[in-house]
Amino acid sequence: MPRWLAHTIVVILFAALIALAFSRVNYAWNWSGVWEYRQKLLQGFGVTVALSVAALVGSTLIGILAALLVGSKNVLLEAVGRVYVELIRGTPLLVQLLIGFYVVASAVGLENRYVVGVLVLSLFSGAYMAEIFRGGLAAIPQTQRDSARAIGLTPWQSLRLVILPQAVRLVLPAVAGQFVSLIKDSSLLSVIAVSEFTLAAQEVNSFTYSTLESYLPLAAGYLLLTLPLSALSRVLERRFRYET
Amino acid sequence: MLLDIRNLVQRFGTTTVLDGLTMHTSDVRALVLVGPSGGGKSTLLRILAGLDVPTAGNVAFDGEQLPRDEPSLQEYRRTVGTVFQAYNLFPHLTAMENLLLPLVHVHGLTDLEARARVREPLERFSLADHAHKRPAELSGGQKQRIAILRALVVQPKRLFLDEPTSALDPEMTAEVLDMIGELKDLGTQFVLVTHEMGFARGVADEVAFIGEGRVLAHGPPGEIIDRSDVPRVRSFFARILR
Ligand SMILES: Nc1ncnc2c1ncn2[C@@H]1O[C@H](COP(=O)(O)OP(=O)(O)OP(=O)(O)O)[C@@H](O)[C@H]1O
Ligand SMILES: [Mg+2]
C-alpha cells in the first residue's frame, strides 16, 4: 500500500471517530456567530505568523551565540551559556513570559508587549536552538577538521568551507522541527494579551459562546502552518541521509 | 628527502606516546613506517605533517627545522600533503570540488587554472569519469585515490600517508597501492604508514620499525622485514608474515 493511501485512510478514520463523538453529544452547531468574527481570527492568524517568524530569526541568532558560549574555552563564558540554556529549558514558558513581561520589561521600561513577546519567545526557543547547533557541530567528525587543516585552510576557511556547510545540512531538519514548536508555543503569548491567533479565538468564544466553532478553526490554522513544516523537516532529513 | 629526528617526545596528559624517538635517514624518496598497533606511528606522522606539535625534540627535513608556532605550521602544511585512513574527502562537495578547493582557496589559482591543473592527473589515474560524484557515490578505493590526488595536485614537496588502505578490501587496496607505486616512479616523495608488508618491501627505500614510542629498527626493507637482529622486531614480522 502506498504511503499517501495509508495516510488518507488513517485521516478518514480519525475524522470518522471524531464525527462519531460529536454526534453522540448532540452538539448544536452555530457557525454564523463565529463567521461574523472571521476578520478577527484572520488577523490573529497573521499576528501569529509574524511573531513566529520574528522569533525564529531571533532564536537562531541567540542560539548561535549561546552555542558559541557553551562551547567556549573561557570557563566564565561557558558558565553563562550553560546557565542560560539549563534555566530556560528547565522552566515553563508561561513563567518566563510572566516574569519577562511584568518584571523585567517593566523594570527597563519596555512597554510594547509584542516586542517583549518576541524577545521572550526568542530567548526560550534560542536555548533549544543552541543545543541543536552544538549537536550539529559536534557531529562533524574530527577527521574533517584534520583534513581541512592538512590542506592548509585557515581556521576561518575551515569553518566556512568545510564545517558549516555540513553542520547546516545536519541541523536543518531539527531547526524546522523547532519552528513547529515555536509556532505552537507562541499561543502562550495570549497570557500577556498579545492579540495573536489563540487570544483571537478566546475572544471570539467569549463573544459568541460557541466554544467549538471558535477553537476548531484555531486547530486547523495551526495545522496549516505546522504540517508543511513537519513535511519539510522530513524531506530535509531524508535528503541528507542519501547524501552521506 | 633527508629526515632528521632527534629525541622526539609526545605526551598526552600523563601518557608518553613518543619517548625520545631518534632517527636519521639517508636521502630517501619513500620512507615506510611499520610496527605494532599503538606504537606511535600515527602520532609521529601527525608531527611530521605539521598537524601536531611535539612536547619536545626536533624534526628537520633536508636540514630545515619544522616550526612550532601555528602560523608557520600552517604555512608548512601548505607545502606538503597528508592522507588519512578514511574520511579525507569533504562529503558535501563532489570529487572535482574536493580537488579544486585547496588549489583555489589555499594556493590562489583561478577556477579555470585549477581545472586545467587537475585534468591530466584525473585522466592518468582513470578518475575523470567519477569527478562529478559526491564521496558517498564513490567506492572506498576511488575515495582514497581522489584524496591522494587532492594532496598531490598542489605539487607538495612530499606526501604523508597514514594507512591509506587499511579501511579497504583487497581489490581496492591493490588499486590504491598501484597508484602509490606509480607516484613513486613519477618522483613523488612520501612517508607511508602501512601494514602491507609485501608492498612496503617493494616501494620503500628505508623502513623504520616504530614500537613503544621509539625506532626499534631502521634500514633497507629486506634488512628490517626479513633479517632483523632485534628480537622484538623479528617476532613481530614472524607473527604477521606467518
Ligand atoms: N590525542 C591523544 N590523546 C591521548 N592518547 C593518544 C592520543 N593520540 C594517540 N594516543 C595514544 O598513543 C598511542 C599511540 O597511538 P598511535 O595512533 O600513534 O599508534 P599507531 O602506531 O598509529 O597505531 P595503529 O597501528 O593502531 O594506527 C596509543 O596508545 C593511543 O591511545
Ligand atoms: Mg595509526
Coordinates of C-alpha atoms in Angstrom, one line a residue, chain A residues 4-201:
Chain A
W4 CA -0.3 8.5 0.7
L5 CA -3.1 6.0 0.7
A6 CA -2.3 4.8 4.2
H7 CA -2.2 8.4 5.4
T8 CA -5.5 9.2 3.7
I9 CA -7.2 6.1 5.3
V10 CA -5.9 7.0 8.7
V11 CA -7.0 10.6 8.4
I12 CA -10.5 9.5 7.3
L13 CA -10.7 7.0 10.2
F14 CA -9.8 9.7 12.7
A15 CA -12.3 12.1 11.2
A16 CA -15.0 9.5 11.4
L17 CA -14.1 8.8 15.1
I18 CA -14.4 12.5 15.9
A19 CA -17.6 12.9 13.9
L20 CA -19.0 9.9 15.9
A21 CA -18.0 11.6 19.2
F22 CA -19.7 14.8 18.1
S23 CA -22.9 13.0 17.1
R24 CA -23.1 11.3 20.5
V25 CA -23.0 14.6 22.4
N26 CA -25.6 16.2 20.1
Y27 CA -23.7 19.4 19.8
A28 CA -25.8 22.2 18.5
W29 CA -23.5 23.8 15.8
N30 CA -23.7 27.5 15.3
W31 CA -21.2 28.7 12.8
S32 CA -22.9 32.0 12.0
G33 CA -21.8 33.8 15.2
V34 CA -18.1 32.9 14.6
W35 CA -18.4 33.8 10.9
E36 CA -19.1 37.4 12.0
Y37 CA -15.7 37.5 13.6
R38 CA -13.7 35.8 10.8
Q39 CA -11.7 39.0 10.3
K40 CA -10.5 38.9 13.9
L41 CA -9.4 35.3 13.6
L42 CA -7.6 36.0 10.3
Q43 CA -5.8 38.9 11.9
G44 CA -4.8 36.8 14.9
F45 CA -3.5 34.2 12.4
G46 CA -1.4 36.8 10.7
V47 CA 0.0 38.1 14.0
T48 CA 0.9 34.5 15.0
V49 CA 2.8 34.0 11.7
A50 CA 4.6 37.3 12.1
L51 CA 5.5 36.7 15.7
S52 CA 6.8 33.2 14.9
V53 CA 8.9 34.3 12.0
A54 CA 10.4 37.1 14.1
A55 CA 11.1 34.7 17.0
L56 CA 12.6 32.2 14.5
V57 CA 15.1 34.8 13.4
G58 CA 15.7 35.9 17.0
S59 CA 16.1 32.4 18.3
T60 CA 18.5 31.5 15.5
L61 CA 20.8 34.4 16.4
I62 CA 20.5 33.7 20.2
G63 CA 21.0 30.0 19.6
I64 CA 24.3 30.6 17.6
L65 CA 25.5 33.0 20.3
A66 CA 24.6 30.5 23.1
A67 CA 26.2 27.6 21.3
L68 CA 29.4 29.6 21.0
L69 CA 29.2 30.5 24.7
V70 CA 28.6 26.9 25.8
G71 CA 31.5 25.7 23.5
S72 CA 33.8 28.4 24.7
K73 CA 37.1 27.6 26.3
N74 CA 36.7 30.5 28.7
V75 CA 35.0 28.9 31.8
L76 CA 33.1 32.1 32.7
L77 CA 31.6 32.4 29.2
E78 CA 30.9 28.7 29.2
A79 CA 29.1 29.1 32.5
V80 CA 27.0 31.9 31.2
G81 CA 25.9 29.8 28.2
R82 CA 25.2 26.7 30.3
V83 CA 23.2 28.5 33.0
Y84 CA 21.1 30.3 30.3
V85 CA 20.4 27.0 28.5
E86 CA 19.5 25.0 31.6
L87 CA 17.5 27.7 33.2
I88 CA 15.4 28.2 30.1
R89 CA 14.9 24.6 29.3
G90 CA 14.1 23.7 32.9
T91 CA 11.3 26.2 33.4
P92 CA 7.8 26.7 31.8
L93 CA 7.5 29.3 29.1
L94 CA 4.5 30.6 30.9
V95 CA 6.6 31.6 33.9
Q96 CA 9.2 33.1 31.7
L97 CA 6.6 35.2 29.9
L98 CA 5.1 36.5 33.1
I99 CA 8.4 37.3 34.7
G100 CA 9.7 38.8 31.4
F101 CA 6.7 41.0 30.9
Y102 CA 5.6 42.0 34.4
V103 CA 9.1 42.2 36.0
V104 CA 12.0 42.5 33.6
A105 CA 10.2 44.5 30.8
S106 CA 8.5 46.8 33.3
A107 CA 11.8 47.4 35.1
V108 CA 13.6 48.5 32.0
G109 CA 10.5 50.5 30.8
L110 CA 9.8 48.3 27.7
E111 CA 6.0 48.6 27.2
N112 CA 5.4 47.1 23.8
R113 CA 4.0 43.6 24.6
Y114 CA 4.7 42.4 21.0
V115 CA 8.3 43.2 21.3
V116 CA 8.5 41.6 24.8
G117 CA 6.7 38.6 23.5
V118 CA 9.0 38.1 20.6
L119 CA 12.1 38.6 22.8
V120 CA 10.9 36.1 25.5
L121 CA 9.9 33.6 22.8
S122 CA 13.3 34.1 21.1
L123 CA 15.2 33.6 24.4
F124 CA 13.0 30.5 25.1
S125 CA 13.5 28.9 21.7
G126 CA 17.1 30.0 21.5
A127 CA 18.1 27.7 24.3
Y128 CA 16.8 24.7 22.3
M129 CA 18.4 26.1 19.1
A130 CA 21.7 26.3 21.0
E131 CA 21.6 22.6 21.7
I132 CA 20.7 21.8 18.1
F133 CA 23.6 23.9 16.8
R134 CA 26.0 22.4 19.3
G135 CA 24.9 18.9 18.4
G136 CA 25.3 19.7 14.7
L137 CA 28.9 21.0 15.2
A138 CA 29.8 18.0 17.4
A139 CA 28.5 15.6 14.7
I140 CA 31.2 16.7 12.2
P141 CA 34.0 14.1 12.7
Q142 CA 37.4 15.2 13.8
T143 CA 38.9 13.8 10.5
Q144 CA 37.1 16.6 8.6
R145 CA 38.8 19.2 10.7
D146 CA 42.1 17.4 10.3
S147 CA 41.7 17.2 6.6
A148 CA 40.8 20.9 6.4
R149 CA 44.0 21.8 8.4
A150 CA 46.0 19.3 6.3
I151 CA 45.3 21.0 3.0
G152 CA 46.3 24.3 4.6
L153 CA 43.0 26.0 5.3
T154 CA 42.9 28.7 7.9
P155 CA 40.6 28.1 10.9
W156 CA 38.1 30.6 9.5
Q157 CA 38.2 29.0 6.0
S158 CA 37.8 25.6 7.5
L159 CA 34.7 26.8 9.4
R160 CA 33.3 28.5 6.3
L161 CA 34.1 25.9 3.6
V162 CA 34.1 22.6 5.5
I163 CA 32.4 22.6 8.9
L164 CA 29.4 25.0 8.5
P165 CA 28.2 23.7 5.1
Q166 CA 28.0 20.2 6.6
A167 CA 26.6 21.3 10.0
V168 CA 23.9 23.5 8.4
R169 CA 22.6 20.5 6.4
L170 CA 22.7 18.4 9.6
V171 CA 20.7 20.8 11.7
L172 CA 18.1 22.0 9.2
P173 CA 15.6 19.2 9.9
A174 CA 15.8 19.9 13.6
V175 CA 15.5 23.6 13.1
A176 CA 12.4 23.1 11.0
G177 CA 11.0 21.0 13.9
Q178 CA 11.9 23.7 16.4
F179 CA 10.0 26.2 14.2
V180 CA 6.9 23.9 14.6
S181 CA 7.2 24.1 18.4
L182 CA 7.8 27.8 18.2
I183 CA 4.5 28.4 16.3
K184 CA 2.5 26.4 18.9
D185 CA 4.4 27.9 21.8
S186 CA 3.5 31.4 20.5
S187 CA -0.1 30.7 21.6
L188 CA 1.1 31.3 25.2
L189 CA 1.6 35.0 24.3
S190 CA -2.1 35.3 24.9
V191 CA -1.4 35.5 28.7
I192 CA 0.3 38.8 28.2
A193 CA -2.5 40.0 26.0
V194 CA -0.8 39.8 22.7
S195 CA -3.6 39.7 20.1
E196 CA -2.4 36.6 18.4
F197 CA -4.3 33.6 17.0
T198 CA -5.2 31.9 20.3
L199 CA -6.3 35.1 22.0
A200 CA -8.4 36.0 19.0
A201 CA -10.2 32.6 19.3

